PDB file of C-alpha atoms in Angstrom:
ATOM      1  CA  MET A 240      61.105  15.067  35.945  1.00 66.00           C
ATOM      2  CA  PHE A 241      59.552  15.019  32.487  1.00 62.00           C
ATOM      3  CA  ALA A 242      58.275  11.708  31.095  1.00 59.00           C
ATOM      4  CA  ASP A 243      57.840  10.896  27.419  1.00 52.00           C
ATOM      5  CA  PRO A 244      54.257   9.795  26.651  1.00 48.00           C
ATOM      6  CA  GLN A 245      55.623   7.399  24.017  1.00 48.00           C
ATOM      7  CA  ALA A 246      57.842   5.550  26.510  1.00 43.00           C
ATOM      8  CA  SER A 247      56.880   1.988  27.308  1.00 37.00           C
ATOM      9  CA  VAL A 248      55.104   1.281  30.571  1.00 38.00           C
ATOM     10  CA  SER A 249      55.155  -2.040  32.347  1.00 37.00           C
ATOM     11  CA  GLU A 250      51.677  -3.453  32.742  1.00 39.00           C
ATOM     12  CA  ALA A 251      50.179  -4.982  35.856  1.00 43.00           C
ATOM     13  CA  PRO A 252      49.656  -8.739  35.711  1.00 46.00           C
ATOM     14  CA  LYS A 253      46.433  -9.550  33.924  1.00 49.00           C
ATOM     15  CA  GLN A 254      43.723 -11.510  35.681  1.00 51.00           C
ATOM     16  CA  SER A 255      41.620 -14.052  33.918  1.00 56.00           C
ATOM     17  CA  GLU A 256      38.315 -12.641  32.692  1.00 62.00           C
ATOM     18  CA  ASN A 257      36.565 -15.140  34.955  1.00 67.00           C
ATOM     19  CA  SER A 258      38.433 -14.289  38.158  1.00 68.00           C
ATOM     20  CA  MET A 259      37.174 -12.083  40.951  1.00 71.00           C
ATOM     21  CA  SER A 260      39.234 -10.015  43.345  1.00 59.00           C
ATOM     22  CA  ILE A 261      37.930  -9.793  46.928  1.00 62.00           C
ATOM     23  CA  HIS A 262      39.216  -7.154  49.318  1.00 51.00           C
ATOM     24  CA  THR A 263      38.334  -7.778  52.949  1.00 55.00           C
ATOM     25  CA  ASN A 264      40.155  -4.897  54.641  1.00 55.00           C
ATOM     26  CA  ILE A 265      37.997  -2.010  53.473  1.00 47.00           C
ATOM     27  CA  SER A 266      37.779   0.932  55.853  1.00 51.00           C
ATOM     28  CA  SER A 267      36.709   4.505  55.432  1.00 55.00           C
ATOM     29  CA  ALA A 268      39.785   6.686  55.644  1.00 64.00           C
ATOM     30  CA  VAL A 269      39.913  10.291  56.680  1.00 81.00           C
ATOM     31  CA  SER A 270      40.804  12.550  53.761  1.00 91.00           C
ATOM     32  CA  ALA A 271      44.114  14.422  53.684  1.00 94.00           C
ATOM     33  CA  VAL A 272      42.099  17.292  52.183  1.00 94.00           C
ATOM     34  CA  PRO A 273      40.428  19.592  54.746  1.00 93.00           C
ATOM     35  CA  ASP A 274      36.619  19.362  54.906  1.00 92.00           C
ATOM     36  CA  ASN A 275      36.184  23.015  53.926  1.00 91.00           C
ATOM     37  CA  ALA A 276      38.463  22.846  50.860  1.00 93.00           C
ATOM     38  CA  PRO A 277      36.721  24.038  47.681  1.00 94.00           C
ATOM     39  CA  LEU A 278      35.528  21.613  44.992  1.00 96.00           C
ATOM     40  CA  TYR A 279      35.763  24.411  42.396  1.00 96.00           C
ATOM     41  CA  GLU A 280      37.572  27.706  42.556  1.00 96.00           C
ATOM     42  CA  GLU A 281      38.386  30.479  40.131  1.00 97.00           C
ATOM     43  CA  ARG A 282      41.857  31.948  40.371  1.00 96.00           C
ATOM     44  CA  PRO A 283      43.469  34.915  38.543  1.00 96.00           C
ATOM     45  CA  TRP A 284      45.133  32.466  36.122  1.00 97.00           C
ATOM     46  CA  GLY A 285      42.049  30.246  35.452  1.00 98.00           C
ATOM     47  CA  ALA A 286      40.223  27.662  37.603  1.00 98.00           C
ATOM     48  CA  PHE A 287      40.444  24.234  39.222  1.00 98.00           C
ATOM     49  CA  TRP A 288      38.034  21.399  39.993  1.00 98.00           C
ATOM     50  CA  SER A 289      38.668  18.818  42.719  1.00 97.00           C
ATOM     51  CA  LEU A 290      37.683  15.502  41.111  1.00 97.00           C
ATOM     52  CA  ASP A 291      38.622  12.961  43.799  1.00 97.00           C
ATOM     53  CA  ARG A 292      39.912  12.982  47.391  1.00 96.00           C
ATOM     54  CA  GLY A 293      41.295  10.266  49.628  1.00 95.00           C
ATOM     55  CA  ALA A 294      43.449   9.530  52.658  1.00 95.00           C
ATOM     56  CA  THR A 295      46.676  10.404  50.823  1.00 96.00           C
ATOM     57  CA  HIS A 296      45.597  11.861  47.477  1.00 97.00           C
ATOM     58  CA  GLN A 297      43.598  14.519  45.676  1.00 97.00           C
ATOM     59  CA  VAL A 298      42.950  14.691  41.929  1.00 98.00           C
ATOM     60  CA  LYS A 299      42.307  18.077  40.305  1.00 98.00           C
ATOM     61  CA  ARG A 300      41.543  19.307  36.816  1.00 98.00           C
ATOM     62  CA  ILE A 301      43.323  22.628  36.312  1.00 98.00           C
ATOM     63  CA  ARG A 302      42.555  25.043  33.464  1.00 98.00           C
ATOM     64  CA  VAL A 303      45.011  27.856  32.768  1.00 98.00           C
ATOM     65  CA  SER A 304      43.666  30.723  30.661  1.00 98.00           C
ATOM     66  CA  PRO A 305      45.684  32.026  27.712  1.00 98.00           C
ATOM     67  CA  ASN A 306      48.744  33.874  29.036  1.00 98.00           C
ATOM     68  CA  GLY A 307      47.885  32.736  32.587  1.00 98.00           C
ATOM     69  CA  ARG A 308      50.577  31.781  35.060  1.00 97.00           C
ATOM     70  CA  LEU A 309      50.433  30.019  38.413  1.00 97.00           C
ATOM     71  CA  SER A 310      52.763  31.241  41.133  1.00 97.00           C
ATOM     72  CA  LEU A 311      56.269  29.829  41.401  1.00 98.00           C
ATOM     73  CA  GLN A 312      55.676  27.668  44.478  1.00 97.00           C
ATOM     74  CA  TYR A 313      56.533  24.633  46.555  1.00 98.00           C
ATOM     75  CA  HIS A 314      54.801  22.380  49.092  1.00 97.00           C
ATOM     76  CA  HIS A 315      55.944  20.966  52.444  1.00 97.00           C
ATOM     77  CA  HIS A 316      53.499  18.047  52.552  1.00 97.00           C
ATOM     78  CA  ARG A 317      52.898  16.771  49.023  1.00 97.00           C
ATOM     79  CA  ALA A 318      54.348  15.650  45.735  1.00 98.00           C
ATOM     80  CA  GLU A 319      52.429  16.141  42.490  1.00 98.00           C
ATOM     81  CA  ARG A 320      52.071  14.453  39.106  1.00 98.00           C
ATOM     82  CA  TRP A 321      50.802  16.551  36.220  1.00 98.00           C
ATOM     83  CA  VAL A 322      49.380  15.116  32.994  1.00 98.00           C
ATOM     84  CA  VAL A 323      48.859  17.687  30.244  1.00 98.00           C
ATOM     85  CA  ILE A 324      45.522  16.945  28.567  1.00 98.00           C
ATOM     86  CA  GLU A 325      44.960  20.058  26.428  1.00 98.00           C
ATOM     87  CA  GLY A 326      47.131  22.781  24.936  1.00 98.00           C
ATOM     88  CA  THR A 327      50.834  23.460  25.226  1.00 98.00           C
ATOM     89  CA  ALA A 328      52.020  24.005  28.798  1.00 98.00           C
ATOM     90  CA  THR A 329      55.231  25.622  29.943  1.00 98.00           C
ATOM     91  CA  ILE A 330      56.323  23.897  33.151  1.00 98.00           C
ATOM     92  CA  THR A 331      59.129  24.778  35.531  1.00 98.00           C
ATOM     93  CA  VAL A 332      60.488  22.271  38.076  1.00 98.00           C
ATOM     94  CA  ASN A 333      63.418  23.681  40.050  1.00 98.00           C
ATOM     95  CA  GLU A 334      65.841  25.025  37.412  1.00 97.00           C
ATOM     96  CA  GLU A 335      64.387  23.029  34.485  1.00 98.00           C
ATOM     97  CA  VAL A 336      61.819  24.615  32.122  1.00 98.00           C
ATOM     98  CA  ALA A 337      60.062  22.596  29.423  1.00 98.00           C
ATOM     99  CA  THR A 338      57.350  23.032  26.825  1.00 98.00           C
ATOM    100  CA  VAL A 339      54.991  20.122  27.442  1.00 98.00           C
ATOM    101  CA  GLN A 340      52.425  18.647  25.032  1.00 98.00           C
ATOM    102  CA  PRO A 341      49.229  16.640  25.748  1.00 98.00           C
ATOM    103  CA  GLY A 342      49.940  13.132  26.999  1.00 98.00           C
ATOM    104  CA  SER A 343      53.160  14.082  28.761  1.00 98.00           C
ATOM    105  CA  VAL A 344      53.610  13.504  32.496  1.00 98.00           C
ATOM    106  CA  VAL A 345      55.602  15.755  34.817  1.00 98.00           C
ATOM    107  CA  MET A 346      56.657  14.561  38.282  1.00 98.00           C
ATOM    108  CA  ILE A 347      57.092  17.202  40.969  1.00 98.00           C
ATOM    109  CA  PRO A 348      58.781  15.971  44.162  1.00 98.00           C
ATOM    110  CA  LYS A 349      57.744  17.321  47.550  1.00 98.00           C
ATOM    111  CA  GLY A 350      59.646  20.559  48.166  1.00 98.00           C
ATOM    112  CA  ALA A 351      60.482  21.189  44.487  1.00 98.00           C
ATOM    113  CA  VAL A 352      59.908  24.752  43.273  1.00 98.00           C
ATOM    114  CA  HIS A 353      57.493  24.589  40.337  1.00 98.00           C
ATOM    115  CA  ARG A 354      55.173  26.581  38.087  1.00 98.00           C
ATOM    116  CA  LEU A 355      52.598  25.958  35.348  1.00 98.00           C
ATOM    117  CA  GLU A 356      52.249  28.594  32.625  1.00 98.00           C
ATOM    118  CA  ASN A 357      50.224  29.048  29.475  1.00 98.00           C
ATOM    119  CA  LEU A 358      52.195  31.175  27.011  1.00 98.00           C
ATOM    120  CA  THR A 359      49.717  30.507  24.193  1.00 98.00           C
ATOM    121  CA  ASN A 360      46.388  31.933  23.023  1.00 98.00           C
ATOM    122  CA  ALA A 361      44.439  28.711  23.761  1.00 98.00           C
ATOM    123  CA  PRO A 362      43.537  27.157  27.136  1.00 98.00           C
ATOM    124  CA  VAL A 363      45.871  24.656  28.811  1.00 98.00           C
ATOM    125  CA  GLU A 364      44.444  21.857  30.966  1.00 98.00           C
ATOM    126  CA  ILE A 365      46.187  19.367  33.198  1.00 98.00           C
ATOM    127  CA  ILE A 366      45.166  16.607  35.560  1.00 98.00           C
ATOM    128  CA  GLU A 367      47.040  17.033  38.824  1.00 98.00           C
ATOM    129  CA  VAL A 368      47.444  14.119  41.246  1.00 98.00           C
ATOM    130  CA  GLN A 369      48.550  15.273  44.686  1.00 98.00           C
ATOM    131  CA  MET A 370      50.071  12.670  47.027  1.00 98.00           C
ATOM    132  CA  GLY A 371      50.833  13.384  50.666  1.00 97.00           C
ATOM    133  CA  ASN A 372      49.699  13.392  54.257  1.00 95.00           C
ATOM    134  CA  TYR A 373      48.188  16.910  54.082  1.00 96.00           C
ATOM    135  CA  LEU A 374      46.685  18.422  50.906  1.00 96.00           C
ATOM    136  CA  GLY A 375      45.195  21.750  51.981  1.00 95.00           C
ATOM    137  CA  GLU A 376      45.548  24.874  49.838  1.00 92.00           C
ATOM    138  CA  ASP A 377      47.467  26.446  52.735  1.00 93.00           C
ATOM    139  CA  ASP A 378      50.415  24.159  51.883  1.00 95.00           C
ATOM    140  CA  ILE A 379      51.202  26.490  48.962  1.00 95.00           C
ATOM    141  CA  VAL A 380      54.348  28.542  49.580  1.00 96.00           C
ATOM    142  CA  ARG A 381      54.716  31.182  46.863  1.00 96.00           C
ATOM    143  CA  VAL A 382      58.214  32.198  45.797  1.00 96.00           C
ATOM    144  CA  ASP A 383      57.015  34.529  43.022  1.00 96.00           C
ATOM    145  CA  ASP A 384      53.511  35.583  41.958  1.00 95.00           C
ATOM    146  CA  VAL A 385      52.541  38.005  39.172  1.00 93.00           C
ATOM    147  CA  TYR A 386      49.145  38.554  40.857  1.00 93.00           C
ATOM    148  CA  ASP A 387      50.707  39.845  44.126  1.00 91.00           C
ATOM    149  CA  ARG A 388      49.014  37.241  46.320  1.00 89.00           C
ATOM    150  CA  PRO A 389      50.464  36.520  49.788  1.00 87.00           C
ATOM    151  CA  ALA A 390      53.473  34.208  50.094  1.00 87.00           C
ATOM    152  CA  ARG A 391      51.285  31.622  51.911  1.00 82.00           C
ATOM    153  CA  GLU A 392      47.682  30.619  51.253  1.00 71.00           C
ATOM    154  CA  MET A 393      45.794  31.393  54.443  1.00 64.00           C
ATOM    155  CA  ARG A 394      42.975  28.868  54.193  1.00 56.00           C
ATOM    156  CA  ALA A 395      42.344  25.193  53.636  1.00 48.00           C
TER     157      ALA A 395
END
């Protein structure tokens, strides 16, 4: 689940600087994110910004305040990839808990129980890439929540 930022990554084939790529099958796709989903929202643990949305993805920037903790949760319709960009995050995926530094990537499969925590006195920020056929906030199923929110989000 946890990827080392120092690990080697295979690169896509390089095109010549003089070449041009032409895509002829461009169509506007319906977003997997509901139309009324927030672009920015404050939560008890911090805030999130929706940076990009598409037919099968959403990209968010998530800031967790010092000592903040997202609910222990899972999703029916999406997998997530988290890249820590600031601070030291504590991340749970199923039974595994890790302290994660900037540059590290965490993969969260659809249905995996997971949580993001900030056990430090400085903010933690991640970039979250959601992939799935439905990406509404109501696909959050909370297993445990220190803020006593309902087990299911009731809106998009």
